[in-house]
mmCIF file of C-alpha atoms in Angstrom:
data_model
loop_
_atom_site.group_PDB
_atom_site.id
_atom_site.type_symbol
_atom_site.label_atom_id
_atom_site.label_comp_id
_atom_site.label_asym_id
_atom_site.label_seq_id
_atom_site.Cartn_x
_atom_site.Cartn_y
_atom_site.Cartn_z
ATOM 1 C CA ILE U 1 -30.306 15.519 2.871
ATOM 2 C CA LEU U 2 -28.062 14.492 4.972
ATOM 3 C CA GLU U 3 -28.456 10.822 3.806
ATOM 4 C CA PRO U 4 -26.794 10.237 0.423
ATOM 5 C CA THR U 5 -23.469 12.065 1.211
ATOM 6 C CA LEU U 6 -22.965 8.505 3.958
ATOM 7 C CA TYR U 7 -23.029 6.674 1.030
ATOM 8 C CA ARG U 8 -20.104 8.651 -1.324
ATOM 9 C CA HIS U 9 -17.182 7.097 0.766
ATOM 10 C CA LEU U 10 -17.791 3.126 2.295
ATOM 11 C CA ASN U 11 -14.752 1.627 3.663
ATOM 12 C CA LEU U 12 -16.102 -1.910 5.089
ATOM 13 C CA LEU U 13 -12.631 -3.472 6.191
ATOM 14 C CA GLY U 14 -12.988 -3.699 9.561
ATOM 15 C CA LEU U 15 -14.169 -6.894 10.200
ATOM 16 C CA ASP U 16 -17.525 -6.634 11.940
ATOM 17 C CA LEU U 17 -18.409 -3.980 9.490
ATOM 18 C CA HIS U 18 -17.607 -6.523 6.624
ATOM 19 C CA ARG U 19 -20.052 -8.931 8.151
ATOM 20 C CA ARG U 20 -22.676 -6.246 7.537
ATOM 21 C CA SER U 21 -21.660 -6.169 3.874
ATOM 22 C CA SER U 22 -24.472 -7.565 3.298
ATOM 23 C CA ARG U 23 -27.326 -5.501 4.628
ATOM 24 C CA LEU U 24 -25.480 -2.260 3.467
ATOM 25 C CA LEU U 25 -25.831 -3.935 -0.382
ATOM 26 C CA GLN U 26 -29.334 -4.889 -0.018
ATOM 27 C CA THR U 27 -30.036 -0.879 1.639
ATOM 28 C CA LEU U 28 -28.527 -0.136 -1.893
ATOM 29 C CA HIS U 29 -30.141 -2.637 -3.849
ATOM 30 C CA ASP U 30 -32.853 -1.115 -2.773
ATOM 31 C CA ARG U 31 -33.055 2.293 -2.701
ATOM 32 C CA PRO U 32 -31.075 2.270 -5.733
ATOM 33 C CA ALA U 33 -30.589 6.265 -6.172
ATOM 34 C CA LEU U 34 -28.096 5.910 -3.489
ATOM 35 C CA ILE U 35 -26.004 3.810 -5.609
ATOM 36 C CA SER U 36 -24.751 6.625 -8.052
ATOM 37 C CA GLN U 37 -23.379 8.629 -4.990
ATOM 38 C CA ILE U 38 -20.552 5.914 -4.283
ATOM 39 C CA VAL U 39 -17.015 7.065 -4.815
ATOM 40 C CA THR U 40 -15.236 4.624 -3.030
ATOM 41 C CA TYR U 41 -15.793 1.257 -1.917
ATOM 42 C CA TYR U 42 -13.402 -1.049 0.135
ATOM 43 C CA GLY U 43 -15.349 -4.895 1.006
ATOM 44 C CA PRO U 44 -16.799 -7.837 -0.446
ATOM 45 C CA VAL U 45 -17.207 -8.440 -4.227
ATOM 46 C CA PHE U 46 -19.185 -11.556 -2.651
ATOM 47 C CA PRO U 47 -20.664 -10.490 0.860
ATOM 48 C CA PRO U 48 -20.340 -13.116 3.844
ATOM 49 C CA GLU U 49 -23.297 -14.531 6.181
ATOM 50 C CA TRP U 50 -22.862 -12.813 10.253
ATOM 51 C CA ALA U 51 -21.326 -16.151 10.728
ATOM 52 C CA GLU U 52 -18.773 -16.262 8.807
ATOM 53 C CA LYS U 53 -16.008 -15.039 10.448
ATOM 54 C CA SER U 54 -12.784 -14.492 8.421
ATOM 55 C CA PRO U 55 -13.249 -11.037 5.665
ATOM 56 C CA ASN U 56 -10.640 -14.296 3.871
ATOM 57 C CA TYR U 57 -13.936 -16.870 4.545
ATOM 58 C CA LEU U 58 -14.014 -18.620 0.818
ATOM 59 C CA PRO U 59 -16.590 -21.126 0.655
ATOM 60 C CA TRP U 60 -14.975 -23.321 -1.875
ATOM 61 C CA THR U 61 -18.608 -25.791 -2.515
ATOM 62 C CA LEU U 62 -20.953 -22.948 -3.418
ATOM 63 C CA ASP U 63 -22.386 -22.268 -6.058
ATOM 64 C CA LEU U 64 -21.503 -18.469 -6.429
ATOM 65 C CA SER U 65 -24.026 -17.592 -9.172
ATOM 66 C CA GLU U 66 -27.042 -19.216 -7.099
ATOM 67 C CA ASP U 67 -26.099 -17.874 -3.945
ATOM 68 C CA ALA U 68 -28.604 -14.425 -3.760
ATOM 69 C CA ARG U 69 -25.741 -12.277 -2.215
ATOM 70 C CA TRP U 70 -23.909 -12.618 -5.306
ATOM 71 C CA SER U 71 -27.653 -11.647 -7.455
ATOM 72 C CA VAL U 72 -27.472 -8.268 -4.995
ATOM 73 C CA GLY U 73 -24.103 -7.282 -5.142
ATOM 74 C CA LEU U 74 -23.928 -7.118 -9.346
ATOM 75 C CA ALA U 75 -26.616 -4.853 -9.140
ATOM 76 C CA VAL U 76 -25.143 -2.778 -7.341
ATOM 77 C CA PHE U 77 -22.147 -2.957 -8.976
ATOM 78 C CA GLN U 78 -23.639 -2.729 -12.250
ATOM 79 C CA LYS U 79 -25.163 0.757 -11.714
ATOM 80 C CA ALA U 80 -22.205 1.794 -9.485
ATOM 81 C CA VAL U 81 -20.346 3.966 -11.747
ATOM 82 C CA ASN U 82 -19.642 6.967 -10.900
ATOM 83 C CA ILE U 83 -17.002 4.811 -8.211
ATOM 84 C CA ARG U 84 -13.292 6.401 -8.089
ATOM 85 C CA ASP U 85 -11.528 4.295 -5.750
ATOM 86 C CA LEU U 86 -12.170 0.634 -6.125
ATOM 87 C CA HIS U 87 -10.397 -2.572 -4.185
ATOM 88 C CA PHE U 88 -13.115 -5.812 -3.940
ATOM 89 C CA THR U 89 -11.706 -7.870 -0.688
ATOM 90 C CA GLY U 90 -11.838 -11.604 0.271
ATOM 91 C CA TYR U 91 -9.938 -14.446 -2.331
ATOM 92 C CA TYR U 92 -12.296 -14.518 -5.284
ATOM 93 C CA ASN U 93 -10.230 -13.907 -8.851
ATOM 94 C CA TRP U 94 -13.404 -11.552 -9.891
ATOM 95 C CA ILE U 95 -10.759 -10.830 -12.835
ATOM 96 C CA ASN U 96 -11.037 -13.850 -14.516
ATOM 97 C CA ALA U 97 -13.005 -16.254 -13.222
ATOM 98 C CA SER U 98 -16.223 -17.403 -15.800
ATOM 99 C CA VAL U 99 -18.771 -16.349 -12.609
ATOM 100 C CA TRP U 100 -17.582 -12.634 -11.628
ATOM 101 C CA ALA U 101 -17.836 -11.992 -15.781
ATOM 102 C CA HIS U 102 -20.649 -9.412 -15.167
ATOM 103 C CA HIS U 103 -18.619 -7.918 -12.090
ATOM 104 C CA ARG U 104 -15.262 -8.114 -14.239
ATOM 105 C CA LYS U 105 -17.517 -5.666 -16.756
ATOM 106 C CA ALA U 106 -19.195 -3.457 -14.293
ATOM 107 C CA VAL U 107 -15.287 -2.615 -13.617
ATOM 108 C CA ASP U 108 -14.578 -2.395 -16.782
ATOM 109 C CA ASP U 109 -17.635 -0.149 -16.691
ATOM 110 C CA MET U 110 -15.589 2.566 -14.115
ATOM 111 C CA VAL U 111 -13.374 5.179 -14.745
ATOM 112 C CA LEU U 112 -11.393 4.450 -11.564
ATOM 113 C CA ASP U 113 -8.695 6.619 -10.162
ATOM 114 C CA ARG U 114 -7.866 4.566 -7.398
ATOM 115 C CA LEU U 115 -7.708 0.504 -7.832
ATOM 116 C CA VAL U 116 -6.359 -2.202 -4.828
ATOM 117 C CA ILE U 117 -5.445 -5.768 -6.534
ATOM 118 C CA HIS U 118 -5.864 -8.963 -4.488
ATOM 119 C CA VAL U 119 -6.054 -11.506 -5.760
ATOM 120 C CA PRO U 120 -5.677 -15.557 -5.375
ATOM 121 C CA GLY U 121 -3.525 -17.655 -7.960
ATOM 122 C CA GLY U 122 -1.367 -16.842 -10.750
ATOM 123 C CA ASN U 123 -3.388 -16.946 -13.961
ATOM 124 C CA VAL U 124 -4.982 -13.864 -13.772
ATOM 125 C CA ASP U 125 -5.011 -11.718 -15.933
ATOM 126 C CA LEU U 126 -3.977 -8.087 -15.057
ATOM 127 C CA VAL U 127 -3.178 -6.052 -18.195
ATOM 128 C CA SER U 128 -6.659 -6.625 -19.797
ATOM 129 C CA LEU U 129 -7.956 -5.047 -16.793
ATOM 130 C CA LEU U 130 -5.707 -2.248 -16.456
ATOM 131 C CA ARG U 131 -6.068 -1.559 -20.157
ATOM 132 C CA ASN U 132 -9.432 -0.518 -19.747
ATOM 133 C CA GLN U 133 -8.302 1.980 -17.158
ATOM 134 C CA PRO U 134 -6.556 4.661 -18.724
ATOM 135 C CA GLU U 135 -8.025 7.457 -16.323
ATOM 136 C CA LEU U 136 -6.616 5.097 -13.331
ATOM 137 C CA THR U 137 -3.104 7.044 -11.400
ATOM 138 C CA ARG U 138 -2.927 4.748 -7.847
ATOM 139 C CA LEU U 139 -2.710 1.598 -8.058
ATOM 140 C CA GLU U 140 -1.854 -1.169 -5.050
ATOM 141 C CA LEU U 141 -1.410 -4.428 -6.510
ATOM 142 C CA LEU U 142 -0.795 -6.631 -3.160
ATOM 143 C CA ARG U 143 0.468 -9.934 -5.871
ATOM 144 C CA GLY U 144 3.019 -9.896 -8.839
ATOM 145 C CA GLY U 145 3.836 -11.514 -11.492
ATOM 146 C CA ASP U 146 4.816 -11.913 -15.633
ATOM 147 C CA GLU U 147 2.294 -10.792 -17.093
ATOM 148 C CA TRP U 148 3.707 -6.932 -16.436
ATOM 149 C CA VAL U 149 5.571 -7.856 -19.815
ATOM 150 C CA ASN U 150 2.470 -7.434 -22.328
ATOM 151 C CA LEU U 151 1.858 -4.320 -21.073
ATOM 152 C CA GLU U 152 1.736 -1.782 -24.118
ATOM 153 C CA LYS U 153 3.252 1.626 -23.672
ATOM 154 C CA THR U 154 -0.236 3.623 -24.126
ATOM 155 C CA ASP U 155 -2.710 1.802 -20.689
ATOM 156 C CA ILE U 156 -2.276 3.372 -17.842
ATOM 157 C CA PRO U 157 -0.538 6.258 -19.145
ATOM 158 C CA LYS U 158 -1.380 8.907 -15.803
ATOM 159 C CA LEU U 159 0.080 6.613 -13.170
ATOM 160 C CA LYS U 160 1.575 8.964 -10.834
ATOM 161 C CA SER U 161 1.699 6.210 -7.450
ATOM 162 C CA LEU U 162 1.950 2.381 -7.620
ATOM 163 C CA SER U 163 2.638 -0.180 -5.231
ATOM 164 C CA ALA U 164 4.144 -3.035 -5.820
ATOM 165 C CA THR U 165 6.557 -5.406 -5.296
ATOM 166 C CA LEU U 166 10.499 -4.153 -6.387
ATOM 167 C CA GLU U 167 10.264 -7.287 -9.032
ATOM 168 C CA THR U 168 6.759 -5.341 -10.659
ATOM 169 C CA ALA U 169 7.093 -2.477 -10.286
ATOM 170 C CA ALA U 170 10.264 -2.356 -12.218
ATOM 171 C CA LEU U 171 8.112 -3.681 -14.938
ATOM 172 C CA ILE U 172 5.480 -0.977 -14.551
ATOM 173 C CA VAL U 173 7.038 2.322 -13.907
ATOM 174 C CA PRO U 174 9.511 2.486 -17.433
ATOM 175 C CA GLY U 175 8.188 5.273 -19.503
ATOM 176 C CA ARG U 176 4.737 5.816 -17.210
ATOM 177 C CA PRO U 177 4.728 9.535 -14.735
ATOM 178 C CA VAL U 178 4.467 7.547 -11.802
ATOM 179 C CA SER U 179 6.449 10.131 -9.207
ATOM 180 C CA ALA U 180 5.431 8.174 -5.866
ATOM 181 C CA ILE U 181 6.603 4.254 -4.890
ATOM 182 C CA ASN U 182 5.120 2.397 -1.849
ATOM 183 C CA LEU U 183 7.819 -0.497 -2.457
ATOM 184 C CA LEU U 184 6.048 -4.529 -1.132
ATOM 185 C CA PRO U 185 8.365 -6.748 0.752
ATOM 186 C CA SER U 186 9.792 -9.256 -1.593
ATOM 187 C CA LEU U 187 9.975 -12.969 -1.092
ATOM 188 C CA VAL U 188 13.088 -12.942 -3.609
ATOM 189 C CA GLY U 189 15.854 -11.454 -1.024
ATOM 190 C CA ASP U 190 16.932 -9.173 1.470
ATOM 191 C CA ARG U 191 19.375 -6.726 -0.727
ATOM 192 C CA LEU U 192 17.767 -4.407 -3.219
ATOM 193 C CA ASP U 193 18.697 -5.047 -6.533
ATOM 194 C CA GLU U 194 20.719 -1.924 -7.875
ATOM 195 C CA GLY U 195 19.407 -3.387 -11.641
ATOM 196 C CA LEU U 196 16.036 -3.502 -11.046
ATOM 197 C CA LEU U 197 16.370 0.423 -8.825
ATOM 198 C CA GLN U 198 17.715 2.097 -11.874
ATOM 199 C CA CYS U 199 14.288 0.918 -13.827
ATOM 200 C CA LEU U 200 12.827 3.024 -11.275
ATOM 201 C CA ASN U 201 14.198 5.517 -12.712
ATOM 202 C CA MET U 202 12.791 5.319 -16.307
ATOM 203 C CA SER U 203 9.547 6.948 -15.006
ATOM 204 C CA THR U 204 9.246 10.466 -17.185
ATOM 205 C CA ARG U 205 8.136 11.830 -13.514
ATOM 206 C CA PRO U 206 11.627 11.963 -10.867
ATOM 207 C CA ILE U 207 10.918 9.557 -8.356
ATOM 208 C CA ARG U 208 10.036 12.507 -5.171
ATOM 209 C CA GLN U 209 8.532 9.747 -1.997
ATOM 210 C CA PHE U 210 9.152 6.028 -1.677
ATOM 211 C CA GLU U 211 7.754 4.088 1.188
ATOM 212 C CA MET U 212 10.071 0.382 2.306
ATOM 213 C CA HIS U 213 9.779 -2.198 4.271
ATOM 214 C CA LEU U 214 13.422 -2.980 6.095
ATOM 215 C CA CYS U 215 14.288 -6.400 5.295
ATOM 216 C CA SER U 216 16.775 -8.621 7.743
ATOM 217 C CA LEU U 217 16.245 -6.039 10.627
ATOM 218 C CA TYR U 218 18.827 -7.647 12.739
ATOM 219 C CA ARG U 219 20.753 -7.352 10.348
ATOM 220 C CA GLU U 220 22.740 -3.779 10.672
ATOM 221 C CA ASP U 221 24.967 -4.180 7.873
ATOM 222 C CA LEU U 222 21.830 -5.638 5.648
ATOM 223 C CA VAL U 223 19.901 -2.206 6.206
ATOM 224 C CA ARG U 224 23.315 -0.330 5.972
ATOM 225 C CA ASP U 225 23.128 -2.083 2.120
ATOM 226 C CA GLN U 226 19.732 -1.427 1.162
ATOM 227 C CA LEU U 227 20.058 2.612 2.439
ATOM 228 C CA GLN U 228 22.507 2.952 -0.006
ATOM 229 C CA THR U 229 21.394 1.271 -2.392
ATOM 230 C CA LEU U 230 18.554 3.231 -2.541
ATOM 231 C CA ALA U 231 19.788 6.819 -1.832
ATOM 232 C CA ARG U 232 22.115 5.248 -4.661
ATOM 233 C CA SER U 233 19.937 4.693 -7.810
ATOM 234 C CA LEU U 234 17.130 7.410 -6.551
ATOM 235 C CA PRO U 235 18.917 10.329 -6.088
ATOM 236 C CA ALA U 236 15.589 12.757 -5.991
ATOM 237 C CA ILE U 237 13.636 11.044 -3.338
ATOM 238 C CA GLU U 238 11.862 14.174 -1.142
ATOM 239 C CA ASP U 239 9.555 12.340 1.252
ATOM 240 C CA LEU U 240 10.415 8.583 2.481
ATOM 241 C CA THR U 241 9.305 5.798 4.848
ATOM 242 C CA ILE U 242 9.645 3.509 6.384
ATOM 243 C CA HIS U 243 8.410 0.626 7.550
ATOM 244 C CA VAL U 244 10.750 -0.741 10.270
ATOM 245 C CA GLY U 245 9.195 -3.053 12.461
ATOM 246 C CA GLY U 246 11.683 -3.244 15.423
ATOM 247 C CA ARG U 247 14.600 -1.298 16.109
ATOM 248 C CA ILE U 248 17.000 0.855 14.763
ATOM 249 C CA SER U 249 20.603 2.526 15.235
ATOM 250 C CA GLY U 250 20.475 6.021 15.319
ATOM 251 C CA GLN U 251 23.927 6.453 15.079
ATOM 252 C CA LEU U 252 23.185 3.547 11.656
ATOM 253 C CA LEU U 253 20.349 7.255 10.138
ATOM 254 C CA LEU U 254 22.451 9.550 10.613
ATOM 255 C CA LEU U 255 25.312 8.212 8.263
ATOM 256 C CA GLU U 256 22.978 7.278 5.484
ATOM 257 C CA ILE U 257 20.292 9.686 5.648
ATOM 258 C CA PRO U 258 22.131 12.227 4.713
ATOM 259 C CA ALA U 259 23.347 10.677 1.707
ATOM 260 C CA PHE U 260 20.139 11.504 0.208
ATOM 261 C CA GLY U 261 20.854 14.957 -0.764
ATOM 262 C CA SER U 262 16.414 15.750 -1.652
ATOM 263 C CA ILE U 263 14.882 14.371 1.517
ATOM 264 C CA SER U 264 12.706 16.975 3.651
ATOM 265 C CA SER U 265 10.777 14.585 5.307
ATOM 266 C CA LEU U 266 11.568 11.795 7.185
ATOM 267 C CA THR U 267 8.928 8.749 8.859
ATOM 268 C CA LEU U 268 9.904 5.791 10.613
ATOM 269 C CA LEU U 269 6.268 3.308 11.349
ATOM 270 C CA ASP U 270 7.037 1.284 14.067
ATOM 271 C CA ALA U 271 10.235 2.186 14.929
ATOM 272 C CA ASN U 272 12.256 2.221 18.518
ATOM 273 C CA LEU U 273 15.385 3.653 18.109
ATOM 274 C CA LEU U 274 18.420 1.298 19.420
ATOM 275 C CA TYR U 275 21.464 3.052 21.008
ATOM 276 C CA ALA U 276 25.046 1.581 20.023
ATOM 277 C CA PRO U 277 28.290 2.296 20.861
ATOM 278 C CA PRO U 278 29.978 4.990 18.720
ATOM 279 C CA SER U 279 32.801 2.362 18.018
ATOM 280 C CA THR U 280 30.462 0.341 15.813
ATOM 281 C CA ILE U 281 29.109 3.040 13.348
ATOM 282 C CA PHE U 282 30.703 5.943 13.432
ATOM 283 C CA ASP U 283 34.221 5.573 14.378
ATOM 284 C CA GLU U 284 34.993 3.607 10.917
ATOM 285 C CA ARG U 285 33.606 6.532 9.197
ATOM 286 C CA SER U 286 34.028 10.050 10.608
ATOM 287 C CA PRO U 287 36.492 10.904 13.567
ATOM 288 C CA THR U 288 33.939 13.798 14.857
ATOM 289 C CA ALA U 289 31.918 10.386 15.371
ATOM 290 C CA LYS U 290 31.599 10.330 19.817
ATOM 291 C CA ALA U 291 31.042 14.214 19.562
ATOM 292 C CA ASN U 292 27.907 13.580 17.640
ATOM 293 C CA SER U 293 26.749 10.198 19.297
ATOM 294 C CA LEU U 294 23.020 9.682 20.694
ATOM 295 C CA PRO U 295 22.342 8.362 23.939
ATOM 296 C CA PRO U 296 20.852 5.670 25.579
ATOM 297 C CA ASN U 297 17.430 5.819 24.653
ATOM 298 C CA ASP U 298 13.852 3.602 23.835
ATOM 299 C CA SER U 299 10.594 4.362 22.753
ATOM 300 C CA ASP U 300 10.070 6.187 26.166
ATOM 301 C CA ASN U 301 12.951 8.518 25.973
ATOM 302 C CA THR U 302 10.947 11.605 23.741
ATOM 303 C CA ASP U 303 14.336 13.279 23.893
ATOM 304 C CA SER U 304 16.343 10.918 22.138
ATOM 305 C CA TRP U 305 13.999 11.052 18.871
ATOM 306 C CA ALA U 306 14.534 14.747 19.562
ATOM 307 C CA ASP U 307 18.472 14.846 19.748
ATOM 308 C CA LEU U 308 17.776 12.547 16.747
ATOM 309 C CA GLU U 309 15.685 14.715 14.661
ATOM 310 C CA THR U 310 17.984 18.326 15.464
ATOM 311 C CA GLN U 311 21.426 15.978 14.601
ATOM 312 C CA LEU U 312 19.231 15.024 10.962
ATOM 313 C CA LYS U 313 18.387 18.712 10.140
ATOM 314 C CA GLN U 314 22.319 19.441 10.733
ATOM 315 C CA ARG U 315 22.906 17.242 8.209
ATOM 316 C CA CYS U 316 19.914 17.410 5.636
ATOM 317 C CA PRO U 317 19.977 20.899 5.017
ATOM 318 C CA ASN U 318 16.657 20.340 3.170
ATOM 319 C CA LEU U 319 15.414 18.385 5.940
ATOM 320 C CA THR U 320 11.861 19.687 7.619
ATOM 321 C CA SER U 321 10.088 16.685 9.044
ATOM 322 C CA LEU U 322 11.391 13.653 11.163
ATOM 323 C CA VAL U 323 7.560 12.107 12.806
ATOM 324 C CA HIS U 324 7.963 8.190 14.310
ATOM 325 C CA THR U 325 5.814 6.127 15.486
ATOM 326 C CA ALA U 326 6.458 3.727 18.381
ATOM 327 C CA CYS U 327 7.015 0.138 17.621
ATOM 328 C CA ARG U 328 3.902 -1.911 18.645
ATOM 329 C CA SER U 329 5.717 -5.264 19.283
ATOM 330 C CA SER U 330 8.503 -7.629 18.773
ATOM 331 C CA THR U 331 7.363 -8.956 15.847
ATOM 332 C CA ARG U 332 7.554 -6.967 12.248
ATOM 333 C CA GLY U 333 4.667 -4.703 11.143
ATOM 334 C CA THR U 334 2.749 -6.090 7.846
ATOM 335 C CA LEU U 335 1.382 -3.370 5.552
ATOM 336 C CA GLY U 336 -2.056 -2.279 6.297
ATOM 337 C CA PHE U 337 -4.449 0.110 5.084
ATOM 338 C CA ASP U 338 -5.589 3.437 6.242
ATOM 339 C CA GLY U 339 -8.753 3.991 7.587
ATOM 340 C CA ALA U 340 -9.178 7.368 6.806
ATOM 341 C CA TRP U 341 -13.039 7.322 5.737
ATOM 342 C CA ALA U 342 -16.391 7.856 7.810
ATOM 343 C CA ASN U 343 -16.979 4.438 7.987
ATOM 344 C CA ILE U 344 -21.100 3.660 8.026
ATOM 345 C CA GLU U 345 -22.614 1.265 10.907
ATOM 346 C CA TRP U 346 -24.700 -1.333 9.323
#
């Protein structure tokens, strides 16, 4: 009785589980009654052999359609009509390449609520793919492209949450009920383009939830500029998550976060507090700075985070939550996916 429920949420993002995905798909192929149980699938469109050590392994010389794994996977996905949350891993252009036409048709037949797209190359027709997903509410685009100019107003009309670069988000959000945005890092520049941010205000709903990665972390002036630009452009933000990837000045946060007048929740990921003398920030803008300054601190000093939270709540009347995670290393963090589902061991 319990076995079918184990197949509802399949998350194969871990390397070891990714290697075992061939066995999983073969099991589903041999027991087709289980396929209809799948609601979430995060895993390879083309499962690797055990000897293929990387999830991004790409057999350039292999004729995929002649491989048994290709046929087994296709047979499974064609029957997996109840999938609502999909992320095909591996660098295969399953959206446009002719060898994947049947897999693409299988996806078109799904009624998706969430879709994660990560495919190589620039010649990818994402617009026609999304045109067949009118029920989609959450979209994660780990690539961008100018093809979004061809998106019709009637496409993905229920979209509520978007993960994309600012350039891509500015093309997708207008006219759709997007209220949550995860802004992925862009290679265009260090500063947030205020004109592009204003395009996000063309959503049919206010942007309440916003997630971003800090650029030029050790250029405090640029970090300050990013926060100021964001607060001016999207004043309705209530839930703000910042991927810091290093140290950040608590004093800077005390100055800039109150500009988000509606903020109720602030999350700082991969972050350590950096003590900065009041004269470097406060003195130029606040006569009471020294009295309100934070003591020297580091990620092991919980009192410093507690002090920051206390002072932020004094300045932000709606703030109820400050959450932080310590910086893991001196290098910048990268966006990852939440492995919140139970994994099946194979």
